[in-house]
mmCIF file of C-alpha atoms and ligand atoms in Angstrom:
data_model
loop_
_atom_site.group_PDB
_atom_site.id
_atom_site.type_symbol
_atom_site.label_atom_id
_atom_site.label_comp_id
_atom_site.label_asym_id
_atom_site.label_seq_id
_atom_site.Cartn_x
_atom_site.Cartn_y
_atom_site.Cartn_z
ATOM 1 C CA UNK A 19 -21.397 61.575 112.770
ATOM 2 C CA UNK A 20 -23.127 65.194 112.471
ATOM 3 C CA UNK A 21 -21.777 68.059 111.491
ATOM 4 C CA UNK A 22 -21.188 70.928 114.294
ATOM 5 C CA UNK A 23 -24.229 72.577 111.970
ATOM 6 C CA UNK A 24 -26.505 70.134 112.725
ATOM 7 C CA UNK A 25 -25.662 69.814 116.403
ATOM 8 C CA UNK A 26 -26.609 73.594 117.083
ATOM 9 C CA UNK A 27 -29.624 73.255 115.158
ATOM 10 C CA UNK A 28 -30.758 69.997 117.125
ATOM 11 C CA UNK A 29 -29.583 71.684 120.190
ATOM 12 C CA UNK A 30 -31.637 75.079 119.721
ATOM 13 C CA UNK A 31 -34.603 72.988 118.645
ATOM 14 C CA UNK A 32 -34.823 70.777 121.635
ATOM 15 C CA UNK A 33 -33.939 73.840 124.093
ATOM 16 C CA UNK A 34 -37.318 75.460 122.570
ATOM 17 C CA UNK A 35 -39.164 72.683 122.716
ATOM 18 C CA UNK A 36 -38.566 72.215 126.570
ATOM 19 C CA UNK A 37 -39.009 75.591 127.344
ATOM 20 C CA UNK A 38 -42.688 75.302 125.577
ATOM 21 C CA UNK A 39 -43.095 72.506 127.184
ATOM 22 C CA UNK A 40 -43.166 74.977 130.502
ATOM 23 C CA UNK A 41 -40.028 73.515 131.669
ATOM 24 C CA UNK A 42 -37.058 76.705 132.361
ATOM 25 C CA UNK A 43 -34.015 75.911 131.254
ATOM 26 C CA UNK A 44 -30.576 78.733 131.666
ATOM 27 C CA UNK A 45 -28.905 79.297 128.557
ATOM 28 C CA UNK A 46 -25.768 77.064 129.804
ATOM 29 C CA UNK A 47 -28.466 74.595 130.177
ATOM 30 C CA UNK A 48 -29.700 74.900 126.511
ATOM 31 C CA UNK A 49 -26.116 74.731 125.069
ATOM 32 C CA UNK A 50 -25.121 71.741 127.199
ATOM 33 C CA UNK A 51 -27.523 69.885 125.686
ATOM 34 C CA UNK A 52 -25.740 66.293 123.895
ATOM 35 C CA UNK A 53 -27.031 65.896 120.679
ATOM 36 C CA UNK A 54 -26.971 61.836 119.982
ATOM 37 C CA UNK A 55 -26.970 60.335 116.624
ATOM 38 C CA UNK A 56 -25.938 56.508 117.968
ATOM 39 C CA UNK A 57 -22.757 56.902 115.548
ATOM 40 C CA UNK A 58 -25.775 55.808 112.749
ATOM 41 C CA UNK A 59 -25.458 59.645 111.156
ATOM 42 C CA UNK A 60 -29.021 60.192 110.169
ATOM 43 C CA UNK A 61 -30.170 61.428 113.494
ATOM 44 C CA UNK A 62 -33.989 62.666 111.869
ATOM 45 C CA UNK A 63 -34.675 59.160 111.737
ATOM 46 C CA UNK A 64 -32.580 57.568 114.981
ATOM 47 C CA UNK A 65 -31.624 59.586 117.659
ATOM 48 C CA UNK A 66 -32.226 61.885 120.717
ATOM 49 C CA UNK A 67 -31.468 64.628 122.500
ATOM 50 C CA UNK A 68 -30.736 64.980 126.185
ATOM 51 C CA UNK A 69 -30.479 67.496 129.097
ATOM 52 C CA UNK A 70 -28.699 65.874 132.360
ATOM 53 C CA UNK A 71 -29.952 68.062 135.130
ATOM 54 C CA UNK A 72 -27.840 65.819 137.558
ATOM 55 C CA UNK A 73 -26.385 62.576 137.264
ATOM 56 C CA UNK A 74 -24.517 61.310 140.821
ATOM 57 C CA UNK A 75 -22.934 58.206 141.855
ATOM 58 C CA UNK A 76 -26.508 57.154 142.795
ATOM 59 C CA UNK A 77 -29.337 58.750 140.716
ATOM 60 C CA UNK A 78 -29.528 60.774 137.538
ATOM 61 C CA UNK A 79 -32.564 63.304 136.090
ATOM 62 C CA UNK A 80 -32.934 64.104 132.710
ATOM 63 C CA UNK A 81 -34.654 65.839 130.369
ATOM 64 C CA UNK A 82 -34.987 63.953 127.026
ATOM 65 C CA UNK A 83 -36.414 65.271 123.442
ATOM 66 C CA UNK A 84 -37.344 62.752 120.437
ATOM 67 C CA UNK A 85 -38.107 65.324 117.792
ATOM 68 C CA UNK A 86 -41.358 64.141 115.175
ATOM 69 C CA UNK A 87 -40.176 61.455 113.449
ATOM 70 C CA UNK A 88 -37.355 60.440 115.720
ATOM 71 C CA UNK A 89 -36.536 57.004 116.720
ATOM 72 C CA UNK A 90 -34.322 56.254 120.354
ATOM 73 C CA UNK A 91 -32.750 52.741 119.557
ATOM 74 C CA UNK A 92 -33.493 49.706 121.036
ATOM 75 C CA UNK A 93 -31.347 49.107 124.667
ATOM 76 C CA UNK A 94 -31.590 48.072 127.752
ATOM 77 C CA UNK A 95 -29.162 49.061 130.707
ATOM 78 C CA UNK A 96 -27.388 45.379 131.740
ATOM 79 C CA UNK A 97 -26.512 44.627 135.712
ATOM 80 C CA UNK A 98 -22.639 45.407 136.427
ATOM 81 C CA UNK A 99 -21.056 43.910 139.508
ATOM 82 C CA UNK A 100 -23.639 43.752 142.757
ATOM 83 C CA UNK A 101 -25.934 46.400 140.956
ATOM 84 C CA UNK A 102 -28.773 44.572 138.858
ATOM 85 C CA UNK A 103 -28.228 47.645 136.369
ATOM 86 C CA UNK A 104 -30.379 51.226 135.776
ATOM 87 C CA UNK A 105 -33.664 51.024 136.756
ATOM 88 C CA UNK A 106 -35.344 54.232 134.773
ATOM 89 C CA UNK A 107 -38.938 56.248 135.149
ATOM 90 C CA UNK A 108 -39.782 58.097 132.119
ATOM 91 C CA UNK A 109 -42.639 60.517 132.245
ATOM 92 C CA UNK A 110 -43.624 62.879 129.564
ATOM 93 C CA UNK A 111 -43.679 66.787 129.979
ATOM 94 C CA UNK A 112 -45.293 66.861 126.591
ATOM 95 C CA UNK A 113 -45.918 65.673 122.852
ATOM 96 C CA UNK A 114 -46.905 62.229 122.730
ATOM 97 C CA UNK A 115 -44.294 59.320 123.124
ATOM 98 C CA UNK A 116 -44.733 55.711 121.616
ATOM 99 C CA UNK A 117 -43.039 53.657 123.680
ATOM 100 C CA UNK A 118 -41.658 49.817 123.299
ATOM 101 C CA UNK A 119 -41.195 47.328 125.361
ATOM 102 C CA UNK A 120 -41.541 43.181 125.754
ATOM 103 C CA UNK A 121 -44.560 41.951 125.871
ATOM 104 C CA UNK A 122 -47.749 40.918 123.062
ATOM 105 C CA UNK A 123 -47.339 42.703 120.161
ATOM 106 C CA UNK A 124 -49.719 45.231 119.624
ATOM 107 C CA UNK A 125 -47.115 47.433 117.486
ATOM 108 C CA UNK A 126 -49.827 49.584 115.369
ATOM 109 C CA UNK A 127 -49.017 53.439 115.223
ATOM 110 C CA UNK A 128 -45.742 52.863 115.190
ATOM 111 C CA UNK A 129 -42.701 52.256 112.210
ATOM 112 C CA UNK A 130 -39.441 50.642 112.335
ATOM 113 C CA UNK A 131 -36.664 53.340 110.842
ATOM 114 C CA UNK A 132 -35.905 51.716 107.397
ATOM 115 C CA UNK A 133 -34.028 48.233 107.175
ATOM 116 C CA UNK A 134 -33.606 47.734 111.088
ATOM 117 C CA UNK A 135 -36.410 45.338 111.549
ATOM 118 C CA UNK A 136 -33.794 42.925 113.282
ATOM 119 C CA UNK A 137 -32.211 45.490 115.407
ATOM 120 C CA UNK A 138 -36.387 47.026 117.083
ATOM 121 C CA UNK A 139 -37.237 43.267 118.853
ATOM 122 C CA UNK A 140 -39.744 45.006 121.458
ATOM 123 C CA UNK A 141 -43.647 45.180 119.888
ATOM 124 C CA UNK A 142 -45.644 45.889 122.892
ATOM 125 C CA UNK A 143 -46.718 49.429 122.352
ATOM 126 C CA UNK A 144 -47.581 51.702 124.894
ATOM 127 C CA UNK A 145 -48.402 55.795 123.457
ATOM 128 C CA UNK A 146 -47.650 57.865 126.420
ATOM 129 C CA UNK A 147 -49.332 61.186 126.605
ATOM 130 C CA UNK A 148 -48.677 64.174 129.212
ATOM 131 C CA UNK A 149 -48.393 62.552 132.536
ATOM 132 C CA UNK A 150 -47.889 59.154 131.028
ATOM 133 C CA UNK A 151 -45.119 57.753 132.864
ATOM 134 C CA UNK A 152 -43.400 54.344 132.817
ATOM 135 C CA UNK A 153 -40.306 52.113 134.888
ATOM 136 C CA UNK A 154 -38.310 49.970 133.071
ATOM 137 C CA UNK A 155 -36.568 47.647 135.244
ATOM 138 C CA UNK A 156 -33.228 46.715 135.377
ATOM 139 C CA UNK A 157 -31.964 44.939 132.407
ATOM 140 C CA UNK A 158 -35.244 45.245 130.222
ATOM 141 C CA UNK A 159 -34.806 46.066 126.726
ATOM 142 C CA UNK A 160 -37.019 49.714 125.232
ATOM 143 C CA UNK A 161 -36.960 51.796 122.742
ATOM 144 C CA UNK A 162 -38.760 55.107 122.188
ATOM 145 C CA UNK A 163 -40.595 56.896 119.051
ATOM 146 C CA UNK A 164 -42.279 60.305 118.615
ATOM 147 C CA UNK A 165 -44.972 60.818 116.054
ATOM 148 C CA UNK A 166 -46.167 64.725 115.850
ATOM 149 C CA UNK A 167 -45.084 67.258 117.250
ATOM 150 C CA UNK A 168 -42.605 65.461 118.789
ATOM 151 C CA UNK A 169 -41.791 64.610 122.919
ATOM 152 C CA UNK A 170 -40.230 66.125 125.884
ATOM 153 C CA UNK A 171 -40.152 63.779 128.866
ATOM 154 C CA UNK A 172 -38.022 63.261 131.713
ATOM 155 C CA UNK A 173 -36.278 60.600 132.485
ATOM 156 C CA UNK A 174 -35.470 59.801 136.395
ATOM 157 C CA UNK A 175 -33.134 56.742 136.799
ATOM 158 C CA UNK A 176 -30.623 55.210 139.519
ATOM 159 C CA UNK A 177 -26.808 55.855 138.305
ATOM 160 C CA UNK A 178 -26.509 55.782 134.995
ATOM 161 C CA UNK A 179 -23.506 54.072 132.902
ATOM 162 C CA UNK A 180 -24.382 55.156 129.748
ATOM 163 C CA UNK A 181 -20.984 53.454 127.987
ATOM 164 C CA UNK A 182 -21.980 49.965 129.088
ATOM 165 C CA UNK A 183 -26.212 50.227 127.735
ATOM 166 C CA UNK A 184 -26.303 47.009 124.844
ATOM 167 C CA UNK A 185 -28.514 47.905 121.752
ATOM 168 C CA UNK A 186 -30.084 45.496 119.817
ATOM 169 C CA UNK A 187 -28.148 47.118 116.617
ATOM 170 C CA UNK A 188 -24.609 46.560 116.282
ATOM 171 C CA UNK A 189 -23.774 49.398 114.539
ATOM 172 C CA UNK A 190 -24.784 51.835 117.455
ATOM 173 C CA UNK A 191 -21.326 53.501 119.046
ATOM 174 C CA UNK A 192 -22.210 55.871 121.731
ATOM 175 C CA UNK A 193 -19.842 57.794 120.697
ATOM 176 C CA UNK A 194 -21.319 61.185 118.232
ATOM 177 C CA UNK A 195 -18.866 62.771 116.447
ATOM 178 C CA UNK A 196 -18.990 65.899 115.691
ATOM 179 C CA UNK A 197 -17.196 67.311 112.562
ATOM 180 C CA UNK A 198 -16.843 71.159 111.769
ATOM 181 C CA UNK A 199 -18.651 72.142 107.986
ATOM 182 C CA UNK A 200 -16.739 71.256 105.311
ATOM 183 C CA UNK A 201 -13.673 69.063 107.096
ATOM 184 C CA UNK A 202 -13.060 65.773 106.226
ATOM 185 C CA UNK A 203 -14.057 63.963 109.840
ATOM 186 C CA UNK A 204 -11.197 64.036 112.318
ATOM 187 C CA UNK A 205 -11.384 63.758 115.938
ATOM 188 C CA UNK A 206 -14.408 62.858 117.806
ATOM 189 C CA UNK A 207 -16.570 63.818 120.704
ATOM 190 C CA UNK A 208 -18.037 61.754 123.932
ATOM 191 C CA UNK A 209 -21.324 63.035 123.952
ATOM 192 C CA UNK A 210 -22.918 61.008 126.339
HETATM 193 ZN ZN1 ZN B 3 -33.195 53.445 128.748
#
């Protein structure tokens, strides 16, 4: 949960940090894009923010931002029906981007958000800089950190089914709800 507050904020952030990134956004762009706290509400620590450019039946671009400090959750993108599940390219526009995935741990610059050791299984560390790219295949578990000043990367994947991702954190909802300052929390929002 965030408050309608915070969602702007995140929202105007990430817009400027794209567009100094030399990407050009339109201002429809900027305030379409979802602001995703995981349903964990402390989106500083765990969360992202994300621009879908297009997303069709068969392949989906997007621009992502982790904001300094920011953790994306642990998940991987599971096979439904014939379809052995999103295969994704991430490449970074700019910032740096730690990124997580199986493999030998050699976790060193980066930190596990407070108390979620359990839920952050994937150790092999890879720090992406501009141009850094990386596929996950289909079904592989990742997660994604930003240390200063922060990321801007794209993310180009085959259809995406956001709703049916697992995380290795049970309490993750995709599902951010949005509350307006100062009301008790009501109805929610689909954000992604
Ligand atoms: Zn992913």
């Amino acid at each position: 949960m965030i408050t309608r507050t915070e969602c702007l904020r995140a929202q105007r952030r990430a817009a400027e940090m794209i567009r100094q990134a030399g990407v050009r956004i339109t201002s429809q762009e900027a305030a379409a894009i979802e602001v995703v706290d995981f349903g964990l509400s402390h989106l500083a620590e765990e969360g992202v923010q994300v621009l879908t450019l297009f997303a069709t039946d068969r392949v989906s671009a997007k621009i992502l931002v982790t904001f300094p400090g920011q953790t994306e959750p642990e998940h991987w993108h599971p096979p439904v029906g014939a379809d052995p599940g999103k295969e994704e390219t991430i490449r970074v526009i700019s910032g740096a981007l730690h990124v997580y995935v199986p493999g030998a741990d050699t976790f060193r610059r980066g930190w596990i958000p407070r108390g979620k050791d359990a839920f952050y299984t994937c150790r092999h560390e890879l720090i992406l800089p501009p141009c850094g790219q990386w596929t996950f295949p289909p079904g592989t578990p990742h997660w994604f950190q930003a240390p200063e000043p922060g990321a801007v990367f794209y993310s180009i994947s085959t259809c995406v089914r956001d709703a049916l991702d697992g995380f290795a954190d049970p309490g993750v909802v995709r599902l951010t709800r949005i509350v307006e300052d100062g009301e008790e929390p009501m109805g929610s929002h689909l954000n992604i």
